[in-house]
Amino acid sequence: MKILFLSKYNRDGASSRYRFYNYRPYFDKNNIEYYFKPLLDDKYILNLYNNNKKSVAVQRFSSVLKRFYFLIFQYSKYDLIVIEKELFPNMPYIVEKLLLRGKKYVLDFDDYIATSYKLNPLKRVFFKNKIDKLARGAKFVTVGNHWYFNEIKSDNLIYLPTVINLENYPKVKQEYRTSKITIVWIGSFSTGKYLQIVVPTLQKLSQKYAVKLKVIGVDIAIEEVDVELVDWKESTESDELLSSDIGIMPLEDTMWENGKCGFKLVQYMACGLPVIASAAPANKEIIDDGKNGFIINSQNEWYDAFEKLILNASLREQFGKSGRQKIENKYSYQVWGDRYSNFLGEIE
């Protein structure tokens, strides 16, 4: 079987890397012949991160044209197409239906792109049911959390969490006692806005306790809070997390956040960190509240959760070790690599 992966990004894009590219060793192991054809190249990611809007717009347009050409003239030799989210953002269902006619395809979601289609009044007219229709035509749809099972109107969904390679997290935190607590957040410019949710709490904590906020991947300054800025690098990611004490994932409460997969938590917990996170669906699946972290249901709960972990090194250690065990059991490629390969290989 020859499988074509139509990813959104190349390996530089985190969603494409973790949902597609990192499965390559397992595809090789299971004799799956695979090819990757990203919609957007590495220059796009660079321009996006540098907020180069003109270049981003030009690249989006040219990328759409290139994918159109490829789908019409070059992809007939593949037996199965695996699509990251959709073929083309903001394009009507009928276009994708025609391009996919007679083809076996699979969809994958770790973000709920239908959010804008359903909530934007103008887009709702043209795209409201696009994702549901695409899903019903797919052989199956892999989704990053169980919330999708009630949201996407299709009966062929398969749960596939976003996971880590345990070999990239060989070290686990050993020393939990420290004179200054480092709270860590990792992300990109598009998710940096969520840190504003905990700013008041961090400012209040800083007045009473020796705490520091380590921010990986985003340039941000917070008054009255000791902030350490760290550039994201794949090679140093786990070490930066290991040198921290508490991992956080604040989120807003909207349809978009409901579709997220809680991957930050997986990374923190793989390093043996206790975690605190907003009560988004994926977060509640990953965290066992009171066992490896705390789920926050209101703004006032952030301070209490932080204080419990700041004051109790033994609790941090207990939560951290429990979290690492859960990641080993449920959120690694070592668990899901062969499973996903089998899902794909069994399609007739």
mmCIF file with all atom_site columns, C-alpha atoms in Angstrom, residues 78-247:
data_model
loop_
_atom_site.group_PDB
_atom_site.id
_atom_site.type_symbol
_atom_site.label_atom_id
_atom_site.label_alt_id
_atom_site.label_comp_id
_atom_site.label_asym_id
_atom_site.label_entity_id
_atom_site.label_seq_id
_atom_site.pdbx_PDB_ins_code
_atom_site.Cartn_x
_atom_site.Cartn_y
_atom_site.Cartn_z
_atom_site.occupancy
_atom_site.B_iso_or_equiv
_atom_site.pdbx_formal_charge
_atom_site.auth_seq_id
_atom_site.auth_comp_id
_atom_site.auth_asym_id
_atom_site.auth_atom_id
_atom_site.pdbx_PDB_model_num
ATOM 1   C CA . TYR A 1 78  ? -1.371  6.359  -4.245 1.00 0.00 ? 78  TYR A CA 1
ATOM 2   C CA . ASP A 1 79  ? -3.714  3.848  -2.610 1.00 0.00 ? 79  ASP A CA 1
ATOM 3   C CA . LEU A 1 80  ? -4.666  5.979  0.388  1.00 0.00 ? 80  LEU A CA 1
ATOM 4   C CA . ILE A 1 81  ? -4.517  9.674  1.239  1.00 0.00 ? 81  ILE A CA 1
ATOM 5   C CA . VAL A 1 82  ? -4.166  10.860 4.833  1.00 0.00 ? 82  VAL A CA 1
ATOM 6   C CA . ILE A 1 83  ? -5.178  14.503 5.164  1.00 0.00 ? 83  ILE A CA 1
ATOM 7   C CA . GLU A 1 84  ? -4.239  16.776 8.037  1.00 0.00 ? 84  GLU A CA 1
ATOM 8   C CA . LYS A 1 85  ? -7.543  18.497 8.795  1.00 0.00 ? 85  LYS A CA 1
ATOM 9   C CA . GLU A 1 86  ? -8.655  19.481 5.245  1.00 0.00 ? 86  GLU A CA 1
ATOM 10  C CA . LEU A 1 87  ? -7.238  19.874 1.752  1.00 0.00 ? 87  LEU A CA 1
ATOM 11  C CA . PHE A 1 88  ? -7.736  23.638 1.605  1.00 0.00 ? 88  PHE A CA 1
ATOM 12  C CA . PRO A 1 89  ? -8.673  26.092 4.388  1.00 0.00 ? 89  PRO A CA 1
ATOM 13  C CA . ASN A 1 90  ? -11.682 28.283 3.648  1.00 0.00 ? 90  ASN A CA 1
ATOM 14  C CA . MET A 1 91  ? -12.700 26.407 0.522  1.00 0.00 ? 91  MET A CA 1
ATOM 15  C CA . PRO A 1 92  ? -16.189 24.889 0.043  1.00 0.00 ? 92  PRO A CA 1
ATOM 16  C CA . TYR A 1 93  ? -16.806 21.191 0.551  1.00 0.00 ? 93  TYR A CA 1
ATOM 17  C CA . ILE A 1 94  ? -17.783 20.636 -3.079 1.00 0.00 ? 94  ILE A CA 1
ATOM 18  C CA . VAL A 1 95  ? -14.248 21.473 -4.234 1.00 0.00 ? 95  VAL A CA 1
ATOM 19  C CA . GLU A 1 96  ? -12.664 18.878 -1.963 1.00 0.00 ? 96  GLU A CA 1
ATOM 20  C CA . LYS A 1 97  ? -15.401 16.360 -2.759 1.00 0.00 ? 97  LYS A CA 1
ATOM 21  C CA . LEU A 1 98  ? -14.595 16.584 -6.476 1.00 0.00 ? 98  LEU A CA 1
ATOM 22  C CA . LEU A 1 99  ? -10.854 16.293 -5.905 1.00 0.00 ? 99  LEU A CA 1
ATOM 23  C CA . LEU A 1 100 ? -11.301 13.275 -3.603 1.00 0.00 ? 100 LEU A CA 1
ATOM 24  C CA . ARG A 1 101 ? -13.895 11.488 -5.747 1.00 0.00 ? 101 ARG A CA 1
ATOM 25  C CA . GLY A 1 102 ? -13.015 7.820  -6.116 1.00 0.00 ? 102 GLY A CA 1
ATOM 26  C CA . LYS A 1 103 ? -10.167 8.082  -3.603 1.00 0.00 ? 103 LYS A CA 1
ATOM 27  C CA . LYS A 1 104 ? -9.776  6.388  -0.251 1.00 0.00 ? 104 LYS A CA 1
ATOM 28  C CA . TYR A 1 105 ? -8.886  9.000  2.334  1.00 0.00 ? 105 TYR A CA 1
ATOM 29  C CA . VAL A 1 106 ? -8.446  9.505  6.051  1.00 0.00 ? 106 VAL A CA 1
ATOM 30  C CA . LEU A 1 107 ? -8.706  12.742 8.059  1.00 0.00 ? 107 LEU A CA 1
ATOM 31  C CA . ASP A 1 108 ? -6.775  13.771 11.163 1.00 0.00 ? 108 ASP A CA 1
ATOM 32  C CA . PHE A 1 109 ? -7.643  16.499 13.681 1.00 0.00 ? 109 PHE A CA 1
ATOM 33  C CA . ASP A 1 110 ? -5.664  17.856 16.600 1.00 0.00 ? 110 ASP A CA 1
ATOM 34  C CA . ASP A 1 111 ? -7.280  21.304 16.248 1.00 0.00 ? 111 ASP A CA 1
ATOM 35  C CA . TYR A 1 112 ? -10.936 21.884 15.507 1.00 0.00 ? 112 TYR A CA 1
ATOM 36  C CA . ILE A 1 113 ? -10.688 23.974 12.348 1.00 0.00 ? 113 ILE A CA 1
ATOM 37  C CA . ALA A 1 114 ? -14.479 23.934 11.960 1.00 0.00 ? 114 ALA A CA 1
ATOM 38  C CA . THR A 1 115 ? -14.680 26.473 14.793 1.00 0.00 ? 115 THR A CA 1
ATOM 39  C CA . SER A 1 116 ? -14.487 29.506 12.501 1.00 0.00 ? 116 SER A CA 1
ATOM 40  C CA . TYR A 1 117 ? -16.766 27.815 9.973  1.00 0.00 ? 117 TYR A CA 1
ATOM 41  C CA . LYS A 1 118 ? -19.457 27.415 12.610 1.00 0.00 ? 118 LYS A CA 1
ATOM 42  C CA . LEU A 1 119 ? -19.045 30.653 14.548 1.00 0.00 ? 119 LEU A CA 1
ATOM 43  C CA . ASN A 1 120 ? -18.240 33.200 11.830 1.00 0.00 ? 120 ASN A CA 1
ATOM 44  C CA . PRO A 1 121 ? -21.584 34.387 10.337 1.00 0.00 ? 121 PRO A CA 1
ATOM 45  C CA . LEU A 1 122 ? -20.225 34.692 6.793  1.00 0.00 ? 122 LEU A CA 1
ATOM 46  C CA . LYS A 1 123 ? -18.288 31.423 6.794  1.00 0.00 ? 123 LYS A CA 1
ATOM 47  C CA . ARG A 1 124 ? -21.252 29.625 8.331  1.00 0.00 ? 124 ARG A CA 1
ATOM 48  C CA . VAL A 1 125 ? -23.186 30.147 5.101  1.00 0.00 ? 125 VAL A CA 1
ATOM 49  C CA . PHE A 1 126 ? -20.595 28.368 2.947  1.00 0.00 ? 126 PHE A CA 1
ATOM 50  C CA . PHE A 1 127 ? -18.621 26.044 5.245  1.00 0.00 ? 127 PHE A CA 1
ATOM 51  C CA . LYS A 1 128 ? -20.759 25.165 8.298  1.00 0.00 ? 128 LYS A CA 1
ATOM 52  C CA . ASN A 1 129 ? -21.069 21.432 7.524  1.00 0.00 ? 129 ASN A CA 1
ATOM 53  C CA . LYS A 1 130 ? -17.865 21.000 5.516  1.00 0.00 ? 130 LYS A CA 1
ATOM 54  C CA . ILE A 1 131 ? -15.952 18.986 8.119  1.00 0.00 ? 131 ILE A CA 1
ATOM 55  C CA . ASP A 1 132 ? -18.898 16.706 8.916  1.00 0.00 ? 132 ASP A CA 1
ATOM 56  C CA . LYS A 1 133 ? -19.346 15.928 5.219  1.00 0.00 ? 133 LYS A CA 1
ATOM 57  C CA . LEU A 1 134 ? -15.648 15.262 4.709  1.00 0.00 ? 134 LEU A CA 1
ATOM 58  C CA . ALA A 1 135 ? -15.631 13.022 7.773  1.00 0.00 ? 135 ALA A CA 1
ATOM 59  C CA . ARG A 1 136 ? -18.559 10.946 6.539  1.00 0.00 ? 136 ARG A CA 1
ATOM 60  C CA . GLY A 1 137 ? -16.737 10.281 3.265  1.00 0.00 ? 137 GLY A CA 1
ATOM 61  C CA . ALA A 1 138 ? -13.506 9.218  4.966  1.00 0.00 ? 138 ALA A CA 1
ATOM 62  C CA . LYS A 1 139 ? -12.464 5.657  5.743  1.00 0.00 ? 139 LYS A CA 1
ATOM 63  C CA . PHE A 1 140 ? -11.944 6.896  9.283  1.00 0.00 ? 140 PHE A CA 1
ATOM 64  C CA . VAL A 1 141 ? -11.079 10.092 11.171 1.00 0.00 ? 141 VAL A CA 1
ATOM 65  C CA . THR A 1 142 ? -8.376  10.211 13.827 1.00 0.00 ? 142 THR A CA 1
ATOM 66  C CA . VAL A 1 143 ? -8.948  12.776 16.590 1.00 0.00 ? 143 VAL A CA 1
ATOM 67  C CA . GLY A 1 144 ? -6.795  13.947 19.483 1.00 0.00 ? 144 GLY A CA 1
ATOM 68  C CA . ASN A 1 145 ? -9.403  13.841 22.245 1.00 0.00 ? 145 ASN A CA 1
ATOM 69  C CA . HIS A 1 146 ? -12.813 12.292 22.898 1.00 0.00 ? 146 HIS A CA 1
ATOM 70  C CA . TRP A 1 147 ? -14.717 15.600 22.705 1.00 0.00 ? 147 TRP A CA 1
ATOM 71  C CA . TYR A 1 148 ? -14.688 15.212 18.919 1.00 0.00 ? 148 TYR A CA 1
ATOM 72  C CA . PHE A 1 149 ? -16.893 12.125 19.127 1.00 0.00 ? 149 PHE A CA 1
ATOM 73  C CA . ASN A 1 150 ? -19.870 14.306 20.047 1.00 0.00 ? 150 ASN A CA 1
ATOM 74  C CA . GLU A 1 151 ? -18.901 17.232 17.834 1.00 0.00 ? 151 GLU A CA 1
ATOM 75  C CA . ILE A 1 152 ? -18.135 15.705 14.416 1.00 0.00 ? 152 ILE A CA 1
ATOM 76  C CA . LYS A 1 153 ? -21.237 14.148 12.886 1.00 0.00 ? 153 LYS A CA 1
ATOM 77  C CA . SER A 1 154 ? -19.758 10.851 11.780 1.00 0.00 ? 154 SER A CA 1
ATOM 78  C CA . ASP A 1 155 ? -19.579 7.324  13.189 1.00 0.00 ? 155 ASP A CA 1
ATOM 79  C CA . ASN A 1 156 ? -16.056 6.483  11.992 1.00 0.00 ? 156 ASN A CA 1
ATOM 80  C CA . LEU A 1 157 ? -13.904 8.398  14.497 1.00 0.00 ? 157 LEU A CA 1
ATOM 81  C CA . ILE A 1 158 ? -10.818 6.837  16.089 1.00 0.00 ? 158 ILE A CA 1
ATOM 82  C CA . TYR A 1 159 ? -9.049  8.254  19.137 1.00 0.00 ? 159 TYR A CA 1
ATOM 83  C CA . LEU A 1 160 ? -5.379  9.047  18.461 1.00 0.00 ? 160 LEU A CA 1
ATOM 84  C CA . PRO A 1 161 ? -3.764  11.283 21.110 1.00 0.00 ? 161 PRO A CA 1
ATOM 85  C CA . THR A 1 162 ? -0.781  13.485 20.350 1.00 0.00 ? 162 THR A CA 1
ATOM 86  C CA . VAL A 1 163 ? 2.142   11.675 21.974 1.00 0.00 ? 163 VAL A CA 1
ATOM 87  C CA . ILE A 1 164 ? 5.886   11.796 22.623 1.00 0.00 ? 164 ILE A CA 1
ATOM 88  C CA . ASN A 1 165 ? 8.828   9.518  21.937 1.00 0.00 ? 165 ASN A CA 1
ATOM 89  C CA . LEU A 1 166 ? 10.029  8.239  25.299 1.00 0.00 ? 166 LEU A CA 1
ATOM 90  C CA . GLU A 1 167 ? 13.561  7.999  23.891 1.00 0.00 ? 167 GLU A CA 1
ATOM 91  C CA . ASN A 1 168 ? 13.599  11.801 23.678 1.00 0.00 ? 168 ASN A CA 1
ATOM 92  C CA . TYR A 1 169 ? 12.676  12.014 27.374 1.00 0.00 ? 169 TYR A CA 1
ATOM 93  C CA . PRO A 1 170 ? 15.133  9.557  28.939 1.00 0.00 ? 170 PRO A CA 1
ATOM 94  C CA . LYS A 1 171 ? 15.643  11.637 32.048 1.00 0.00 ? 171 LYS A CA 1
ATOM 95  C CA . VAL A 1 172 ? 12.993  12.186 34.689 1.00 0.00 ? 172 VAL A CA 1
ATOM 96  C CA . LYS A 1 173 ? 13.135  14.823 37.391 1.00 0.00 ? 173 LYS A CA 1
ATOM 97  C CA . GLN A 1 174 ? 14.877  13.496 40.512 1.00 0.00 ? 174 GLN A CA 1
ATOM 98  C CA . GLU A 1 175 ? 15.284  16.488 42.826 1.00 0.00 ? 175 GLU A CA 1
ATOM 99  C CA . TYR A 1 176 ? 12.038  18.202 43.801 1.00 0.00 ? 176 TYR A CA 1
ATOM 100 C CA . ARG A 1 177 ? 13.319  20.331 46.654 1.00 0.00 ? 177 ARG A CA 1
ATOM 101 C CA . THR A 1 178 ? 14.379  23.826 45.669 1.00 0.00 ? 178 THR A CA 1
ATOM 102 C CA . SER A 1 179 ? 14.608  27.297 47.168 1.00 0.00 ? 179 SER A CA 1
ATOM 103 C CA . LYS A 1 180 ? 12.892  28.900 44.160 1.00 0.00 ? 180 LYS A CA 1
ATOM 104 C CA . ILE A 1 181 ? 9.994   27.362 42.241 1.00 0.00 ? 181 ILE A CA 1
ATOM 105 C CA . THR A 1 182 ? 10.166  27.526 38.450 1.00 0.00 ? 182 THR A CA 1
ATOM 106 C CA . ILE A 1 183 ? 6.793   27.470 36.742 1.00 0.00 ? 183 ILE A CA 1
ATOM 107 C CA . VAL A 1 184 ? 7.141   26.546 33.069 1.00 0.00 ? 184 VAL A CA 1
ATOM 108 C CA . TRP A 1 185 ? 5.038   27.141 29.968 1.00 0.00 ? 185 TRP A CA 1
ATOM 109 C CA . ILE A 1 186 ? 5.987   26.035 26.451 1.00 0.00 ? 186 ILE A CA 1
ATOM 110 C CA . GLY A 1 187 ? 4.290   27.163 23.255 1.00 0.00 ? 187 GLY A CA 1
ATOM 111 C CA . SER A 1 188 ? 4.262   29.436 20.210 1.00 0.00 ? 188 SER A CA 1
ATOM 112 C CA . PHE A 1 189 ? 3.246   32.990 19.414 1.00 0.00 ? 189 PHE A CA 1
ATOM 113 C CA . SER A 1 190 ? -0.302  31.821 18.595 1.00 0.00 ? 190 SER A CA 1
ATOM 114 C CA . THR A 1 191 ? -0.811  30.307 22.053 1.00 0.00 ? 191 THR A CA 1
ATOM 115 C CA . GLY A 1 192 ? 1.136   32.862 24.083 1.00 0.00 ? 192 GLY A CA 1
ATOM 116 C CA . LYS A 1 193 ? -2.092  34.797 24.679 1.00 0.00 ? 193 LYS A CA 1
ATOM 117 C CA . TYR A 1 194 ? -3.218  32.126 27.151 1.00 0.00 ? 194 TYR A CA 1
ATOM 118 C CA . LEU A 1 195 ? -0.526  33.177 29.615 1.00 0.00 ? 195 LEU A CA 1
ATOM 119 C CA . GLN A 1 196 ? -2.576  36.304 30.282 1.00 0.00 ? 196 GLN A CA 1
ATOM 120 C CA . ILE A 1 197 ? -5.065  34.081 32.106 1.00 0.00 ? 197 ILE A CA 1
ATOM 121 C CA . VAL A 1 198 ? -2.574  33.409 34.903 1.00 0.00 ? 198 VAL A CA 1
ATOM 122 C CA . VAL A 1 199 ? -0.805  36.781 35.005 1.00 0.00 ? 199 VAL A CA 1
ATOM 123 C CA . PRO A 1 200 ? -2.802  38.123 37.996 1.00 0.00 ? 200 PRO A CA 1
ATOM 124 C CA . THR A 1 201 ? -2.178  34.880 39.895 1.00 0.00 ? 201 THR A CA 1
ATOM 125 C CA . LEU A 1 202 ? 1.541   34.911 39.117 1.00 0.00 ? 202 LEU A CA 1
ATOM 126 C CA . GLN A 1 203 ? 1.811   38.515 40.250 1.00 0.00 ? 203 GLN A CA 1
ATOM 127 C CA . LYS A 1 204 ? 0.077   37.662 43.511 1.00 0.00 ? 204 LYS A CA 1
ATOM 128 C CA . LEU A 1 205 ? 2.266   34.598 44.067 1.00 0.00 ? 205 LEU A CA 1
ATOM 129 C CA . SER A 1 206 ? 5.416   36.619 43.401 1.00 0.00 ? 206 SER A CA 1
ATOM 130 C CA . GLN A 1 207 ? 4.600   38.915 46.298 1.00 0.00 ? 207 GLN A CA 1
ATOM 131 C CA . LYS A 1 208 ? 4.619   36.001 48.741 1.00 0.00 ? 208 LYS A CA 1
ATOM 132 C CA . TYR A 1 209 ? 6.840   33.235 47.335 1.00 0.00 ? 209 TYR A CA 1
ATOM 133 C CA . ALA A 1 210 ? 10.136  32.840 45.499 1.00 0.00 ? 210 ALA A CA 1
ATOM 134 C CA . VAL A 1 211 ? 8.823   31.882 42.075 1.00 0.00 ? 211 VAL A CA 1
ATOM 135 C CA . LYS A 1 212 ? 9.947   32.294 38.478 1.00 0.00 ? 212 LYS A CA 1
ATOM 136 C CA . LEU A 1 213 ? 8.074   31.839 35.225 1.00 0.00 ? 213 LEU A CA 1
ATOM 137 C CA . LYS A 1 214 ? 10.063  30.129 32.462 1.00 0.00 ? 214 LYS A CA 1
ATOM 138 C CA . VAL A 1 215 ? 8.542   30.800 29.032 1.00 0.00 ? 215 VAL A CA 1
ATOM 139 C CA . ILE A 1 216 ? 9.779   28.607 26.189 1.00 0.00 ? 216 ILE A CA 1
ATOM 140 C CA . GLY A 1 217 ? 9.136   29.756 22.634 1.00 0.00 ? 217 GLY A CA 1
ATOM 141 C CA . VAL A 1 218 ? 7.527   33.183 23.171 1.00 0.00 ? 218 VAL A CA 1
ATOM 142 C CA . ASP A 1 219 ? 8.848   36.650 23.956 1.00 0.00 ? 219 ASP A CA 1
ATOM 143 C CA . ILE A 1 220 ? 6.789   38.087 26.802 1.00 0.00 ? 220 ILE A CA 1
ATOM 144 C CA . ALA A 1 221 ? 7.272   40.451 29.742 1.00 0.00 ? 221 ALA A CA 1
ATOM 145 C CA . ILE A 1 222 ? 5.098   40.455 32.859 1.00 0.00 ? 222 ILE A CA 1
ATOM 146 C CA . GLU A 1 223 ? 5.331   43.229 35.424 1.00 0.00 ? 223 GLU A CA 1
ATOM 147 C CA . GLU A 1 224 ? 6.200   42.149 38.969 1.00 0.00 ? 224 GLU A CA 1
ATOM 148 C CA . VAL A 1 225 ? 7.021   38.598 37.838 1.00 0.00 ? 225 VAL A CA 1
ATOM 149 C CA . ASP A 1 226 ? 10.496  37.118 37.373 1.00 0.00 ? 226 ASP A CA 1
ATOM 150 C CA . VAL A 1 227 ? 10.338  35.831 33.784 1.00 0.00 ? 227 VAL A CA 1
ATOM 151 C CA . GLU A 1 228 ? 13.001  33.732 32.079 1.00 0.00 ? 228 GLU A CA 1
ATOM 152 C CA . LEU A 1 229 ? 12.712  33.632 28.277 1.00 0.00 ? 229 LEU A CA 1
ATOM 153 C CA . VAL A 1 230 ? 14.037  30.567 26.477 1.00 0.00 ? 230 VAL A CA 1
ATOM 154 C CA . ASP A 1 231 ? 14.206  30.006 22.726 1.00 0.00 ? 231 ASP A CA 1
ATOM 155 C CA . TRP A 1 232 ? 12.592  26.745 21.699 1.00 0.00 ? 232 TRP A CA 1
ATOM 156 C CA . LYS A 1 233 ? 14.963  24.093 20.372 1.00 0.00 ? 233 LYS A CA 1
ATOM 157 C CA . GLU A 1 234 ? 14.026  20.473 19.879 1.00 0.00 ? 234 GLU A CA 1
ATOM 158 C CA . SER A 1 235 ? 17.450  19.413 21.172 1.00 0.00 ? 235 SER A CA 1
ATOM 159 C CA . THR A 1 236 ? 17.135  21.294 24.489 1.00 0.00 ? 236 THR A CA 1
ATOM 160 C CA . GLU A 1 237 ? 13.383  21.071 25.084 1.00 0.00 ? 237 GLU A CA 1
ATOM 161 C CA . SER A 1 238 ? 13.401  18.213 27.596 1.00 0.00 ? 238 SER A CA 1
ATOM 162 C CA . ASP A 1 239 ? 16.350  19.637 29.556 1.00 0.00 ? 239 ASP A CA 1
ATOM 163 C CA . GLU A 1 240 ? 14.575  22.982 29.914 1.00 0.00 ? 240 GLU A CA 1
ATOM 164 C CA . LEU A 1 241 ? 11.488  21.224 31.239 1.00 0.00 ? 241 LEU A CA 1
ATOM 165 C CA . LEU A 1 242 ? 13.528  19.060 33.607 1.00 0.00 ? 242 LEU A CA 1
ATOM 166 C CA . SER A 1 243 ? 15.014  22.152 35.226 1.00 0.00 ? 243 SER A CA 1
ATOM 167 C CA . SER A 1 244 ? 11.503  23.412 36.038 1.00 0.00 ? 244 SER A CA 1
ATOM 168 C CA . ASP A 1 245 ? 9.142   22.486 38.865 1.00 0.00 ? 245 ASP A CA 1
ATOM 169 C CA . ILE A 1 246 ? 5.518   22.981 37.744 1.00 0.00 ? 246 ILE A CA 1
ATOM 170 C CA . GLY A 1 247 ? 4.083   22.825 34.217 1.00 0.00 ? 247 GLY A CA 1
#
